[in-house]
mmCIF file of C-alpha atoms in Angstrom:
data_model
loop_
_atom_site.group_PDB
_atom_site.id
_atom_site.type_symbol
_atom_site.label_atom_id
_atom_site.label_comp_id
_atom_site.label_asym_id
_atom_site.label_seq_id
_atom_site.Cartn_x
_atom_site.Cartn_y
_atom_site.Cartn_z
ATOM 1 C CA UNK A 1 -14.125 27.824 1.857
ATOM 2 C CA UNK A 2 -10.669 27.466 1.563
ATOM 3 C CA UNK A 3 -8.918 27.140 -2.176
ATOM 4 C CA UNK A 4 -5.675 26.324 -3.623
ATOM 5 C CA UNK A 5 -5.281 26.543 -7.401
ATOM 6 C CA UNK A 6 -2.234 25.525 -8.684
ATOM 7 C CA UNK A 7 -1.333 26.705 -12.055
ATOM 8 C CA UNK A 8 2.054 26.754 -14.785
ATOM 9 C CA UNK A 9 2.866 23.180 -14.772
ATOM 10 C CA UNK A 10 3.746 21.912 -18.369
ATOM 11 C CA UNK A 11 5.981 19.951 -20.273
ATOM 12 C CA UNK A 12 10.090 20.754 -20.544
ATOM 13 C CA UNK A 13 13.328 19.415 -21.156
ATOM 14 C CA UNK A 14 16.154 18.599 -18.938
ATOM 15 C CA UNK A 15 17.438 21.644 -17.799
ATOM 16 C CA UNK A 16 14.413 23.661 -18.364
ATOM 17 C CA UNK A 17 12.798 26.015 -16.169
ATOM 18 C CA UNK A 18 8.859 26.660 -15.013
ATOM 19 C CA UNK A 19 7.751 28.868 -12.292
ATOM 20 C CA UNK A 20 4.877 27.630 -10.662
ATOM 21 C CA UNK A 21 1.480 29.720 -8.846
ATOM 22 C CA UNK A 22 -0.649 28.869 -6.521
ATOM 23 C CA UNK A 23 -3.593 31.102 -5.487
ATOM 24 C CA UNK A 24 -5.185 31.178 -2.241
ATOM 25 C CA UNK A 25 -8.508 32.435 -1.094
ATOM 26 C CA UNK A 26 -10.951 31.667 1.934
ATOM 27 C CA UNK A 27 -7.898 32.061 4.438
ATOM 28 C CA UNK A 28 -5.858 34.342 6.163
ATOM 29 C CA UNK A 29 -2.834 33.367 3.168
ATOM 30 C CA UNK A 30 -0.455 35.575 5.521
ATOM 31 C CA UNK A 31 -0.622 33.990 8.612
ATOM 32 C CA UNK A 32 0.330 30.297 7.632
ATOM 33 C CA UNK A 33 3.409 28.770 6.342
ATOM 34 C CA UNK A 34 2.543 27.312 2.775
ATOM 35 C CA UNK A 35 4.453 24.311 1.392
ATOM 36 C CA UNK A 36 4.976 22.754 -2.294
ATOM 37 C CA UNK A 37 4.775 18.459 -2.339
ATOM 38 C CA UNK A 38 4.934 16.811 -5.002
ATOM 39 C CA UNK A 39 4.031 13.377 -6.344
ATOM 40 C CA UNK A 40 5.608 11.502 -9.022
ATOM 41 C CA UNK A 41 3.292 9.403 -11.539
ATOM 42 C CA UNK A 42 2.440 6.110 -9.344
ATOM 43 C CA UNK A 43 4.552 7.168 -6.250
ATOM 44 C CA UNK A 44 3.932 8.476 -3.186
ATOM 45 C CA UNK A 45 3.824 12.394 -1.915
ATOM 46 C CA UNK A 46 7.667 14.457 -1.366
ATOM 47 C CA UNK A 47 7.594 17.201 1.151
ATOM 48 C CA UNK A 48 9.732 19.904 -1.674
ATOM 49 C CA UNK A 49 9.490 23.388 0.216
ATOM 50 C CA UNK A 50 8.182 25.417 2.481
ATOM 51 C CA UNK A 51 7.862 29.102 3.290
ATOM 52 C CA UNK A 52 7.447 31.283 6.718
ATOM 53 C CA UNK A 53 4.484 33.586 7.048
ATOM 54 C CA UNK A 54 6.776 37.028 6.204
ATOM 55 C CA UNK A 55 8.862 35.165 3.327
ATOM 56 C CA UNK A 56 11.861 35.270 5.999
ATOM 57 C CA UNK A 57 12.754 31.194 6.155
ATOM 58 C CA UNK A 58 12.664 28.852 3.534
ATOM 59 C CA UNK A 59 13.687 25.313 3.577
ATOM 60 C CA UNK A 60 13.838 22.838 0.416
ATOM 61 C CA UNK A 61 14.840 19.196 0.269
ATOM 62 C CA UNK A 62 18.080 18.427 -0.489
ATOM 63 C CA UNK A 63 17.778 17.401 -3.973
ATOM 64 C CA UNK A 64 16.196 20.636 -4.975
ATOM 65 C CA UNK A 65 18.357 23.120 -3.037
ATOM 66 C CA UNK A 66 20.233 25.396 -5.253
ATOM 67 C CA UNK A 67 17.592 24.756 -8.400
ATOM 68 C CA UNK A 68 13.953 25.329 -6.764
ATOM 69 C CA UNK A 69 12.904 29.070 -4.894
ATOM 70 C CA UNK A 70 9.540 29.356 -3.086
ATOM 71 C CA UNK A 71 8.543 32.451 -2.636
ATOM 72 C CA UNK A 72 4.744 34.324 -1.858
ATOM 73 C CA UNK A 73 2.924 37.283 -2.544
ATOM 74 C CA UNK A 74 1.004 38.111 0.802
ATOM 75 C CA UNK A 75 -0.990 40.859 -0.939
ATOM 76 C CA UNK A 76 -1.711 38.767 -3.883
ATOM 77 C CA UNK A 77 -2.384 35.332 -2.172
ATOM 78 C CA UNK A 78 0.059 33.796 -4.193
ATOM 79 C CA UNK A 79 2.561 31.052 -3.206
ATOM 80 C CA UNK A 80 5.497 30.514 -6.404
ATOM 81 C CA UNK A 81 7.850 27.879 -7.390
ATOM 82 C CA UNK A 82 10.881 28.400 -9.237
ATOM 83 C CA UNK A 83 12.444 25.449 -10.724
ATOM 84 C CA UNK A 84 15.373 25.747 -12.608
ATOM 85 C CA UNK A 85 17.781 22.852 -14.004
ATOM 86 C CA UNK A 86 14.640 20.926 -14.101
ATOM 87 C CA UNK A 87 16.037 17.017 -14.315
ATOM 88 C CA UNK A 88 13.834 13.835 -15.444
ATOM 89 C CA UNK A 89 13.220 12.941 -12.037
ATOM 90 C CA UNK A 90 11.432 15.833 -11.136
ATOM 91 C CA UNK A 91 8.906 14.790 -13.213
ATOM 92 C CA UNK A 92 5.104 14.872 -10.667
ATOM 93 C CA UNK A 93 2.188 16.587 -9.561
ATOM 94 C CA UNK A 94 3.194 19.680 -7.396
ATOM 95 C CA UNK A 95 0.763 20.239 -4.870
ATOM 96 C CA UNK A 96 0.181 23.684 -2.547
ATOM 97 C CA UNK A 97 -0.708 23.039 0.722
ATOM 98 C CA UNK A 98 -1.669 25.054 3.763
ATOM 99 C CA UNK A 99 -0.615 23.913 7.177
ATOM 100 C CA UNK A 100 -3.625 22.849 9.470
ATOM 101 C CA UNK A 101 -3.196 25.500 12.282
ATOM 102 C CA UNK A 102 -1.181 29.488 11.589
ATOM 103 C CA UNK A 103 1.922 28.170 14.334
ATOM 104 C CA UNK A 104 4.985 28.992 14.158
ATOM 105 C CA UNK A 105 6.989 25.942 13.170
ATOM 106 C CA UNK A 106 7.548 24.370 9.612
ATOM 107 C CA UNK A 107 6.815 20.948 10.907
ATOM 108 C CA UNK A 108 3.330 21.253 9.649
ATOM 109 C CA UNK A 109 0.265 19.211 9.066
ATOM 110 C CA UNK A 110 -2.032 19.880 6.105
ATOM 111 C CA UNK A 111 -5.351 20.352 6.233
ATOM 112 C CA UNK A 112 -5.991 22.011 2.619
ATOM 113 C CA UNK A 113 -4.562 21.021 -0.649
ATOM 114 C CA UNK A 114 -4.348 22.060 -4.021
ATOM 115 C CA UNK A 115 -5.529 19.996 -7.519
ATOM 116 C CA UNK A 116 -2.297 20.185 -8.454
ATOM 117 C CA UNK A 117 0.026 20.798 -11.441
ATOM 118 C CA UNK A 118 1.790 18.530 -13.786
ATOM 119 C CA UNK A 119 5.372 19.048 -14.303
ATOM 120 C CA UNK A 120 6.845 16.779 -17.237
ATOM 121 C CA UNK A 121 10.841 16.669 -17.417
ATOM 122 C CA UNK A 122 11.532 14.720 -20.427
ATOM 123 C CA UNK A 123 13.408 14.788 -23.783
ATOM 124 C CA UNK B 1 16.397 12.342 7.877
ATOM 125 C CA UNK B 2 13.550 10.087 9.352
ATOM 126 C CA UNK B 3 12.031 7.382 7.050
ATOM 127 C CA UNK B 4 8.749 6.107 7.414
ATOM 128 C CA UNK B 5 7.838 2.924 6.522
ATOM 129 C CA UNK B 6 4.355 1.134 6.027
ATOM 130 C CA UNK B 7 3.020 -1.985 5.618
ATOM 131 C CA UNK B 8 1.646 -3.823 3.716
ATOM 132 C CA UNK B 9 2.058 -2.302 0.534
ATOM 133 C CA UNK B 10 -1.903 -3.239 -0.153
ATOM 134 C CA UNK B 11 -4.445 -4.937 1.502
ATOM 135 C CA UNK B 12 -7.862 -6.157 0.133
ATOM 136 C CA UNK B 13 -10.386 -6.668 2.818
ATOM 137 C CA UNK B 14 -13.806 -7.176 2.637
ATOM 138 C CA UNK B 15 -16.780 -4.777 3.283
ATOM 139 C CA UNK B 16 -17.646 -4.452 6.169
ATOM 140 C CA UNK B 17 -14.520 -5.958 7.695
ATOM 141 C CA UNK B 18 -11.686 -4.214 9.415
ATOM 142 C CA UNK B 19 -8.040 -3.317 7.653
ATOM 143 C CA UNK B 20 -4.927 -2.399 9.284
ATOM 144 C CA UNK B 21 -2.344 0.017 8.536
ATOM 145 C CA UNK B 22 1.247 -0.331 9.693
ATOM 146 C CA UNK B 23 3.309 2.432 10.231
ATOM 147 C CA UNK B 24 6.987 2.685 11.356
ATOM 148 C CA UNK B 25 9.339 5.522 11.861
ATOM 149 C CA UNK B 26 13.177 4.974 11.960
ATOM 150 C CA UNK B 27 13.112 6.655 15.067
ATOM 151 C CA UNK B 28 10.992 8.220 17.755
ATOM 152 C CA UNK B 29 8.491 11.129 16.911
ATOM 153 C CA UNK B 30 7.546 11.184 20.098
ATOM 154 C CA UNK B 31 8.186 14.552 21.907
ATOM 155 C CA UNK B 32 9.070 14.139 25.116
ATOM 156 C CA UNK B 33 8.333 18.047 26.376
ATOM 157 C CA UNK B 34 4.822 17.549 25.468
ATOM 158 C CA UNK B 35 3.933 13.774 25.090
ATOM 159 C CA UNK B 36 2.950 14.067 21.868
ATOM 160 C CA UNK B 37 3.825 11.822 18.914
ATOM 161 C CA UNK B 38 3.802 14.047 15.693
ATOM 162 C CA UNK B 39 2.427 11.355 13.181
ATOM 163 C CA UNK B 40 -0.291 12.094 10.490
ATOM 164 C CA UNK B 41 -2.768 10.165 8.229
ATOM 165 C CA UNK B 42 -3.364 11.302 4.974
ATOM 166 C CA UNK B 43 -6.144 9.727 2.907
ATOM 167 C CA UNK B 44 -5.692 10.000 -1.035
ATOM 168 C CA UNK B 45 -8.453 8.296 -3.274
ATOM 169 C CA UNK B 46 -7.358 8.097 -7.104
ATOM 170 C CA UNK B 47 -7.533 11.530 -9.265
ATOM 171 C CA UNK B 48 -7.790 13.814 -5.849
ATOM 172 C CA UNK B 49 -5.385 15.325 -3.469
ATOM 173 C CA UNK B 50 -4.419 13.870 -0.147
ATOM 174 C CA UNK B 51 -7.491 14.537 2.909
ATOM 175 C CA UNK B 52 -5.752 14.757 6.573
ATOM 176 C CA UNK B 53 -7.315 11.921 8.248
ATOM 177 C CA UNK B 54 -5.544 11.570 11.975
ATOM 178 C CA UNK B 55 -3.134 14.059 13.432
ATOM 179 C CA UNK B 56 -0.903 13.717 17.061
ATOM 180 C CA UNK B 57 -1.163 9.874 16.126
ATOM 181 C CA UNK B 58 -4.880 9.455 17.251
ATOM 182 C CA UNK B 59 -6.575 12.953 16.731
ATOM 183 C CA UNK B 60 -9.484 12.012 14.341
ATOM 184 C CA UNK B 61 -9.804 15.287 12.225
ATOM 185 C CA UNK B 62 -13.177 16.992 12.220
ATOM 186 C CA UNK B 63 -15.539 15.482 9.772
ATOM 187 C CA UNK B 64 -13.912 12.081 9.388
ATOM 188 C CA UNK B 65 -15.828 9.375 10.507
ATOM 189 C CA UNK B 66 -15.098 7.411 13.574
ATOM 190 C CA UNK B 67 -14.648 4.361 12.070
ATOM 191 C CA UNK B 68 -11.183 6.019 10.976
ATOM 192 C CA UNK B 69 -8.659 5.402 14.120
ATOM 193 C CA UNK B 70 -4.757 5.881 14.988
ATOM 194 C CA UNK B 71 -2.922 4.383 17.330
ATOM 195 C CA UNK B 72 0.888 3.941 18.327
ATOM 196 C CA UNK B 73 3.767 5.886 19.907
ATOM 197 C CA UNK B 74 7.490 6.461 19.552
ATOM 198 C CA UNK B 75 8.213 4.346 16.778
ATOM 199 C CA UNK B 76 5.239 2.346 15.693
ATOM 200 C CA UNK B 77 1.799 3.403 14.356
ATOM 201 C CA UNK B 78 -1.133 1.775 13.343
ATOM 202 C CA UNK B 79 -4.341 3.470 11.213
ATOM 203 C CA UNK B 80 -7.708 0.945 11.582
ATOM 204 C CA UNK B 81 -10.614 0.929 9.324
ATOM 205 C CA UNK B 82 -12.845 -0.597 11.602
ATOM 206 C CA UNK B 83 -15.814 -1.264 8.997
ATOM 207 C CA UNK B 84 -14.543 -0.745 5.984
ATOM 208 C CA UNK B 85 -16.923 0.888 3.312
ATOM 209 C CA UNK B 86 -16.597 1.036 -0.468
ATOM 210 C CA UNK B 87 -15.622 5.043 -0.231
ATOM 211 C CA UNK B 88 -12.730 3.814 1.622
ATOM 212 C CA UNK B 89 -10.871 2.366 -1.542
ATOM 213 C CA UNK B 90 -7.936 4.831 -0.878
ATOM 214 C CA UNK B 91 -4.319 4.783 -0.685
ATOM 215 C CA UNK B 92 -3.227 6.175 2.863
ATOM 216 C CA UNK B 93 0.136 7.435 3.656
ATOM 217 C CA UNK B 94 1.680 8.175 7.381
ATOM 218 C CA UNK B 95 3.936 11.521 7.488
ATOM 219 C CA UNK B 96 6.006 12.233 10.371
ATOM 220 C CA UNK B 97 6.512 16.103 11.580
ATOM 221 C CA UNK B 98 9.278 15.501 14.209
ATOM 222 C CA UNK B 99 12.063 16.914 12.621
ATOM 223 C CA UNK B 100 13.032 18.281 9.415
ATOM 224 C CA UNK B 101 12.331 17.036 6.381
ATOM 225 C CA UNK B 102 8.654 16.333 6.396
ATOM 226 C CA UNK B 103 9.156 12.619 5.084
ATOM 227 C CA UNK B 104 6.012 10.474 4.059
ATOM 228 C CA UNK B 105 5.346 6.355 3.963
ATOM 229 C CA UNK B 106 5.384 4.673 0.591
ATOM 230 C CA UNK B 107 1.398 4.683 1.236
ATOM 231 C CA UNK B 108 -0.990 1.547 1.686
ATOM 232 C CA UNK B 109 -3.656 0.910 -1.454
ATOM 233 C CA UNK B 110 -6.710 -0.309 0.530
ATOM 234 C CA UNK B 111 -9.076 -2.314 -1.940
ATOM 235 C CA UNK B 112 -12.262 -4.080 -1.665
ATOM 236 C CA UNK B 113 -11.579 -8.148 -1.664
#
C-alpha cells in the first residue's frame, strides 16, 4: 500500500524558514516524479513543486522560486521542502503527492497523496 | 499560465438526483498528437486529501464508481454525479496537465439539498 507522511510543518514568522519531509513507502519512490501542493485554509489546492526521478529538474511556481528547494533522498524515500523567506500568504496544508504512472513528464496526475502538513506564516 | 475555471461554486442536489460540474480552461488542453485532453477530477471530502476521480477527461479511475463521469474537450469539461449518494458530499476540483504550471479550479462544494 502506498504511503505519504508528511512531517515538519509548524508555526513561524514572516521570514522564517521550515524544511519539510515526506516519507514514502509501498512504491518504487525512485522511479516517479514527486510534487509538493499546497492548500490554504478554505481555498483550493496550488501545484508548488515538483522533482524528476534522479533530482536533475525541478520546477516551482513563480511565487516561490528563489525561496522554496525540493529536493529527495532516493535511498531514504524521502521527498524535502525548503522554504525560506516564508511570507503570510504561504500560510496551508502542504501535501506530497506521487504522480499516477513513473513517465517521464512533470505534467502529472496524482493518484496518491499525503495527510499533509500545516505551515502557519504569521506574526 | 492556463486558468481553470468551474462552476457553480456549490450546488445542493438531492439524493438520488444528478449534479453537474462545469469546468473551463482558458485554452485548449487538448493534444492534438494524441487526441487526448489532459483534464483531471479530483475528489476532496472535508479533513482528507484530494482522491483522483477521472483522468484524460473521461477515464474513470479504478475503484470509483460508475456513477462518477467526465465529459468535454478542448476547452470545456463537465464531471456528472449521476445518482448522487450521501458519501458524495465533496468538494471536486478540475486540474489541467497541458502545460506548465499544473493549475487547479476554485473547486465545486457538492451538498445534499
Amino acid at each position: 500500500e502506498v504511503q505519504l507522511v508528511e512531517s515538519g510543518g509548524g508555526s513561524v514568522q514572516p521570514g522564517g524558514s521550515l524544511r519539510l519531509s515526506c516519507a514514502a513507502s509501498g512504491f518504487s519512490f525512485s522511479i516517479y516524479w514527486m510534487s509538493w501542493v499546497r492548500q490554504a485554509p478554505g481555498k483550493g489546492l496550488e501545484w508548488v513543486a515538483n522533482i524528476k526521478q534522479d533530482g536533475s529538474d525541478k520546477n516551482y511556481l513563480d511565487s516561490v522560486k528563489g525561496r522554496f528547494t525540493i529536493s529527495r533522498d532516493n535511498a531514504k524515500n524521502s521527498l524535502f521542502l525548503q522554504m525560506n523567506s516564508l511570507r503570510v500568504e504561504d500560510t496551508a496544508v502542504y501535501y506530497c503527492a506521487k504522480q499516477r504512472d513513473p513517465i517521464a513528464t512533470p505534467l502529472s496526475i496524482y493518484n496518491s497523496w499525503g495527510q499533509g502538513t500545516l505551515v502557519t506564516v504569521s506574526s | 499560465d492556463i486558468v481553470m475555471t468551474q462552476s457553480p461554486d456549490s450546488l445542493a442536489v438531492s439524493l438520488g438526483e444528478r449534479a453537474t460540474i462545469n469546468c473551463k480552461s482558458s485554452q485548449s488542453v487538448l493534444y492534438s498528437s494524441d487526441n487526448k485532453n489532459y483534464l483531471v477530477w479530483y475528489q476532496q471530502k472535508p479533513g482528507q486529501p484530494p482522491k483522483l476521480l477521472i483522468y484524460w477527461a473521461s477515464t474513470r479511475e479504478s475503484g470509483v464508481p460508475d456513477r462518477f463521469s467526465g465529459s468535454g474537450s478542448g476547452t470545456d469539461f463537465t464531471l456528472t454525479i449521476s445518482s448522487l449518494r450521501a458519501e458524495d458530499v465533496a468538494v471536486y476540483y478540475c486540474q489541467q496537465y497541458y502545460d506548465a504550471p499544473l493549475t487547479f479550479g476554485g473547486g465545486t462544494k457538492v451538498e445534499i439539498k
